[in-house]
Amino acid sequence: DIFNNVVKTCQYHPNKNYLIAASGNEAIIALIDHRHQSHQLIENSHTQAINTLQWNYHNEYQLLSSSFDNQILVYDIRHTNQILHSYYHVKNKKQSLTSPLFIHHDTILSASNKSLYQHHLNNETSTANYIGFDASCLYYHQNYHKVIVAHGPKKLWLLPSNY
């Protein structure tokens, strides 16, 4: 009853197993509490379909979203009517923003235009490192603090823990 279109992503909260964030083509985010069969909507943030949601494992109130509008947005779920942080990716026509992820309590990693970007929440800056290929997948291992970057069948990188 929440969505009328395709749901592209959903994530259970890492600490609150009753809370789910879900989104998709309608560019809204639903925070669903299945204990009480209730939900809260985050609206008017993205202008196109949302393809990524991710909880911050270091801050239980932060939720990240990314969209085909090339924005990465960070919310505090206690105050869903405001955006905490916003980052915009300039892209070429063939490359979209790879699903961003939290790698530290205050750092988001994303990929676009043959580069990896670190977005620093504490000072609202971003740094880019050229890697020479368009990453199609980013994965962060919480226990080992390692990032895997992949593209196609031949490129796979394991980044050091201090990245």
PDB file of C-alpha atoms in Angstrom:
ATOM      1  CA  ASP A   1       0.000   0.000   0.000  1.00  0.00           C
ATOM      2  CA  ILE A   2       3.010   2.322   0.269  1.00  0.00           C
ATOM      3  CA  PHE A   3       4.397   2.133  -3.272  1.00  0.00           C
ATOM      4  CA  ASN A   4       2.580   2.238  -6.600  1.00  0.00           C
ATOM      5  CA  ASN A   5       5.692   1.482  -8.645  1.00  0.00           C
ATOM      6  CA  VAL A   6       8.884  -0.593  -8.591  1.00  0.00           C
ATOM      7  CA  VAL A   7      10.754  -0.980  -5.286  1.00  0.00           C
ATOM      8  CA  LYS A   8      14.473  -1.097  -6.143  1.00  0.00           C
ATOM      9  CA  THR A   9      16.133  -1.235  -2.765  1.00  0.00           C
ATOM     10  CA  CYS A  10      15.363  -2.098   0.833  1.00  0.00           C
ATOM     11  CA  GLN A  11      17.583  -2.425   3.882  1.00  0.00           C
ATOM     12  CA  TYR A  12      16.982  -3.698   7.388  1.00  0.00           C
ATOM     13  CA  HIS A  13      18.361  -1.446  10.088  1.00  0.00           C
ATOM     14  CA  PRO A  14      21.579  -3.051  11.449  1.00  0.00           C
ATOM     15  CA  ASN A  15      20.527  -2.676  15.119  1.00  0.00           C
ATOM     16  CA  LYS A  16      16.743  -2.387  15.020  1.00  0.00           C
ATOM     17  CA  ASN A  17      15.548  -5.535  13.271  1.00  0.00           C
ATOM     18  CA  TYR A  18      11.988  -4.214  13.137  1.00  0.00           C
ATOM     19  CA  LEU A  19      12.907  -1.186  10.981  1.00  0.00           C
ATOM     20  CA  ILE A  20      13.200  -1.330   7.189  1.00  0.00           C
ATOM     21  CA  ALA A  21      14.042   1.457   4.731  1.00  0.00           C
ATOM     22  CA  ALA A  22      12.644   0.937   1.216  1.00  0.00           C
ATOM     23  CA  SER A  23      12.559   2.973  -1.980  1.00  0.00           C
ATOM     24  CA  GLY A  24      12.452   2.847  -5.750  1.00  0.00           C
ATOM     25  CA  ASN A  25      11.054   4.527  -8.837  1.00  0.00           C
ATOM     26  CA  GLU A  26       8.766   6.924  -6.968  1.00  0.00           C
ATOM     27  CA  ALA A  27      11.734   8.777  -5.398  1.00  0.00           C
ATOM     28  CA  ILE A  28      10.327   8.503  -1.892  1.00  0.00           C
ATOM     29  CA  ILE A  29      11.765   6.578   1.048  1.00  0.00           C
ATOM     30  CA  ALA A  30       9.549   4.601   3.381  1.00  0.00           C
ATOM     31  CA  LEU A  31      10.732   3.843   6.909  1.00  0.00           C
ATOM     32  CA  ILE A  32       8.670   0.807   7.841  1.00  0.00           C
ATOM     33  CA  ASP A  33       8.222  -0.369  11.433  1.00  0.00           C
ATOM     34  CA  HIS A  34       6.834  -3.871  11.047  1.00  0.00           C
ATOM     35  CA  ARG A  35       6.215  -4.233  14.810  1.00  0.00           C
ATOM     36  CA  HIS A  36       3.431  -1.668  14.616  1.00  0.00           C
ATOM     37  CA  GLN A  37       2.655  -2.076  10.918  1.00  0.00           C
ATOM     38  CA  SER A  38       3.309   1.632  10.420  1.00  0.00           C
ATOM     39  CA  HIS A  39       5.492   3.725   8.169  1.00  0.00           C
ATOM     40  CA  GLN A  40       6.910   7.202   7.774  1.00  0.00           C
ATOM     41  CA  LEU A  41       7.773   8.734   4.396  1.00  0.00           C
ATOM     42  CA  ILE A  42      10.756  10.850   3.389  1.00  0.00           C
ATOM     43  CA  GLU A  43       9.544  12.824   0.390  1.00  0.00           C
ATOM     44  CA  ASN A  44      10.793  15.668  -1.811  1.00  0.00           C
ATOM     45  CA  SER A  45      14.467  14.776  -1.626  1.00  0.00           C
ATOM     46  CA  HIS A  46      15.422  13.118  -4.925  1.00  0.00           C
ATOM     47  CA  THR A  47      14.036  14.054  -8.325  1.00  0.00           C
ATOM     48  CA  GLN A  48      14.503  10.619  -9.936  1.00  0.00           C
ATOM     49  CA  ALA A  49      14.356   6.954  -8.942  1.00  0.00           C
ATOM     50  CA  ILE A  50      16.310   5.987  -5.833  1.00  0.00           C
ATOM     51  CA  ASN A  51      18.625   3.024  -6.414  1.00  0.00           C
ATOM     52  CA  THR A  52      20.547   2.784  -3.126  1.00  0.00           C
ATOM     53  CA  LEU A  53      19.764   2.946   0.560  1.00  0.00           C
ATOM     54  CA  GLN A  54      22.309   2.222   3.259  1.00  0.00           C
ATOM     55  CA  TRP A  55      22.347   2.607   7.021  1.00  0.00           C
ATOM     56  CA  ASN A  56      25.398   4.034   8.750  1.00  0.00           C
ATOM     57  CA  TYR A  57      26.715   1.225  10.967  1.00  0.00           C
ATOM     58  CA  HIS A  58      28.452   3.817  13.141  1.00  0.00           C
ATOM     59  CA  ASN A  59      25.441   6.099  13.659  1.00  0.00           C
ATOM     60  CA  GLU A  60      22.096   4.351  14.038  1.00  0.00           C
ATOM     61  CA  TYR A  61      20.118   7.442  13.023  1.00  0.00           C
ATOM     62  CA  GLN A  62      21.810   8.077   9.659  1.00  0.00           C
ATOM     63  CA  LEU A  63      20.472   6.760   6.359  1.00  0.00           C
ATOM     64  CA  LEU A  64      22.117   7.336   2.984  1.00  0.00           C
ATOM     65  CA  SER A  65      20.320   7.365  -0.374  1.00  0.00           C
ATOM     66  CA  SER A  66      21.493   7.761  -3.953  1.00  0.00           C
ATOM     67  CA  SER A  67      19.526   8.289  -7.099  1.00  0.00           C
ATOM     68  CA  PHE A  68      19.657   8.573 -10.860  1.00  0.00           C
ATOM     69  CA  ASP A  69      19.617  12.335 -10.222  1.00  0.00           C
ATOM     70  CA  ASN A  70      23.319  11.881  -9.248  1.00  0.00           C
ATOM     71  CA  GLN A  71      22.853  12.951  -5.665  1.00  0.00           C
ATOM     72  CA  ILE A  72      23.957  11.256  -2.471  1.00  0.00           C
ATOM     73  CA  LEU A  73      21.825  12.377   0.456  1.00  0.00           C
ATOM     74  CA  VAL A  74      22.211  11.633   4.163  1.00  0.00           C
ATOM     75  CA  TYR A  75      19.253  11.868   6.552  1.00  0.00           C
ATOM     76  CA  ASP A  76      18.763  11.733  10.288  1.00  0.00           C
ATOM     77  CA  ILE A  77      15.709   9.493  10.630  1.00  0.00           C
ATOM     78  CA  ARG A  78      14.644  11.385  13.760  1.00  0.00           C
ATOM     79  CA  HIS A  79      14.172  14.504  11.572  1.00  0.00           C
ATOM     80  CA  THR A  80      13.069  13.207   8.171  1.00  0.00           C
ATOM     81  CA  ASN A  81      12.031  16.622   6.862  1.00  0.00           C
ATOM     82  CA  GLN A  82      15.653  17.791   6.526  1.00  0.00           C
ATOM     83  CA  ILE A  83      18.712  16.540   4.674  1.00  0.00           C
ATOM     84  CA  LEU A  84      21.921  16.413   6.736  1.00  0.00           C
ATOM     85  CA  HIS A  85      24.374  16.170   3.836  1.00  0.00           C
ATOM     86  CA  SER A  86      24.148  16.372   0.064  1.00  0.00           C
ATOM     87  CA  TYR A  87      26.753  15.485  -2.573  1.00  0.00           C
ATOM     88  CA  TYR A  88      26.352  15.794  -6.323  1.00  0.00           C
ATOM     89  CA  HIS A  89      28.236  13.712  -8.888  1.00  0.00           C
ATOM     90  CA  VAL A  90      28.963  15.028 -12.356  1.00  0.00           C
ATOM     91  CA  LYS A  91      28.787  12.054 -14.691  1.00  0.00           C
ATOM     92  CA  ASN A  92      29.428  11.250 -18.294  1.00  0.00           C
ATOM     93  CA  LYS A  93      26.564   9.868 -20.401  1.00  0.00           C
ATOM     94  CA  LYS A  94      27.603   6.227 -20.094  1.00  0.00           C
ATOM     95  CA  GLN A  95      28.411   6.078 -16.387  1.00  0.00           C
ATOM     96  CA  SER A  96      26.006   6.352 -13.522  1.00  0.00           C
ATOM     97  CA  LEU A  97      26.810   6.799  -9.868  1.00  0.00           C
ATOM     98  CA  THR A  98      27.832   3.475  -8.323  1.00  0.00           C
ATOM     99  CA  SER A  99      25.992   2.625  -5.117  1.00  0.00           C
ATOM    100  CA  PRO A 100      27.714   4.666  -2.412  1.00  0.00           C
ATOM    101  CA  LEU A 101      28.415   3.318   1.053  1.00  0.00           C
ATOM    102  CA  PHE A 102      29.554   4.387   4.489  1.00  0.00           C
ATOM    103  CA  ILE A 103      33.113   3.207   5.190  1.00  0.00           C
ATOM    104  CA  HIS A 104      33.675   5.077   8.454  1.00  0.00           C
ATOM    105  CA  HIS A 105      31.371   6.941  10.813  1.00  0.00           C
ATOM    106  CA  ASP A 106      31.953  10.162   8.869  1.00  0.00           C
ATOM    107  CA  THR A 107      33.030   9.031   5.372  1.00  0.00           C
ATOM    108  CA  ILE A 108      31.064   7.897   2.331  1.00  0.00           C
ATOM    109  CA  LEU A 109      32.750   6.134  -0.586  1.00  0.00           C
ATOM    110  CA  SER A 110      31.288   6.350  -4.089  1.00  0.00           C
ATOM    111  CA  ALA A 111      32.466   5.763  -7.656  1.00  0.00           C
ATOM    112  CA  SER A 112      31.880   7.552 -10.944  1.00  0.00           C
ATOM    113  CA  ASN A 113      33.886   8.729 -13.959  1.00  0.00           C
ATOM    114  CA  LYS A 114      36.708   6.196 -13.410  1.00  0.00           C
ATOM    115  CA  SER A 115      37.354   7.565  -9.923  1.00  0.00           C
ATOM    116  CA  LEU A 116      36.625   6.747  -6.299  1.00  0.00           C
ATOM    117  CA  TYR A 117      35.284   9.596  -4.197  1.00  0.00           C
ATOM    118  CA  GLN A 118      35.521  10.045  -0.463  1.00  0.00           C
ATOM    119  CA  HIS A 119      32.842  12.368   0.918  1.00  0.00           C
ATOM    120  CA  HIS A 120      33.690  13.631   4.395  1.00  0.00           C
ATOM    121  CA  LEU A 121      30.641  14.418   6.496  1.00  0.00           C
ATOM    122  CA  ASN A 122      32.530  16.307   9.191  1.00  0.00           C
ATOM    123  CA  ASN A 123      33.752  19.075   6.876  1.00  0.00           C
ATOM    124  CA  GLU A 124      31.472  18.689   3.808  1.00  0.00           C
ATOM    125  CA  THR A 125      34.372  18.062   1.409  1.00  0.00           C
ATOM    126  CA  SER A 126      35.012  15.421  -1.247  1.00  0.00           C
ATOM    127  CA  THR A 127      38.250  14.020  -2.630  1.00  0.00           C
ATOM    128  CA  ALA A 128      38.667  11.985  -5.816  1.00  0.00           C
ATOM    129  CA  ASN A 129      41.194   9.279  -6.702  1.00  0.00           C
ATOM    130  CA  TYR A 130      41.469   8.150 -10.310  1.00  0.00           C
ATOM    131  CA  ILE A 131      41.345   4.330 -10.681  1.00  0.00           C
ATOM    132  CA  GLY A 132      41.173   4.033 -14.482  1.00  0.00           C
ATOM    133  CA  PHE A 133      37.889   2.120 -14.757  1.00  0.00           C
ATOM    134  CA  ASP A 134      34.227   2.642 -13.941  1.00  0.00           C
ATOM    135  CA  ALA A 135      33.453   0.622 -10.834  1.00  0.00           C
ATOM    136  CA  SER A 136      30.216  -1.325 -11.015  1.00  0.00           C
ATOM    137  CA  CYS A 137      30.243  -2.553  -7.418  1.00  0.00           C
ATOM    138  CA  LEU A 138      31.486  -1.338  -4.055  1.00  0.00           C
ATOM    139  CA  TYR A 139      31.349  -3.474  -0.922  1.00  0.00           C
ATOM    140  CA  TYR A 140      32.573  -2.661   2.578  1.00  0.00           C
ATOM    141  CA  HIS A 141      33.304  -5.428   5.082  1.00  0.00           C
ATOM    142  CA  GLN A 142      32.380  -4.058   8.526  1.00  0.00           C
ATOM    143  CA  ASN A 143      34.516  -6.445  10.586  1.00  0.00           C
ATOM    144  CA  TYR A 144      37.736  -6.217   8.559  1.00  0.00           C
ATOM    145  CA  HIS A 145      37.333  -2.593   7.427  1.00  0.00           C
ATOM    146  CA  LYS A 146      38.178  -3.460   3.824  1.00  0.00           C
ATOM    147  CA  VAL A 147      36.565  -2.184   0.608  1.00  0.00           C
ATOM    148  CA  ILE A 148      36.181  -4.288  -2.536  1.00  0.00           C
ATOM    149  CA  VAL A 149      35.879  -2.414  -5.839  1.00  0.00           C
ATOM    150  CA  ALA A 150      34.833  -4.375  -8.925  1.00  0.00           C
ATOM    151  CA  HIS A 151      33.989  -3.959 -12.588  1.00  0.00           C
ATOM    152  CA  GLY A 152      33.189  -6.719 -15.040  1.00  0.00           C
ATOM    153  CA  PRO A 153      34.930 -10.100 -15.031  1.00  0.00           C
ATOM    154  CA  LYS A 154      38.525  -8.855 -14.864  1.00  0.00           C
ATOM    155  CA  LYS A 155      38.829  -6.003 -12.388  1.00  0.00           C
ATOM    156  CA  LEU A 156      38.678  -6.539  -8.647  1.00  0.00           C
ATOM    157  CA  TRP A 157      40.489  -4.423  -6.084  1.00  0.00           C
ATOM    158  CA  LEU A 158      40.803  -4.835  -2.353  1.00  0.00           C
ATOM    159  CA  LEU A 159      41.513  -1.444  -0.812  1.00  0.00           C
ATOM    160  CA  PRO A 160      43.599  -1.115   2.357  1.00  0.00           C
ATOM    161  CA  SER A 161      41.870  -0.543   5.663  1.00  0.00           C
ATOM    162  CA  ASN A 162      43.106   3.042   5.885  1.00  0.00           C
ATOM    163  CA  TYR A 163      41.468   4.071   2.606  1.00  0.00           C
TER     164      TYR A 163
END
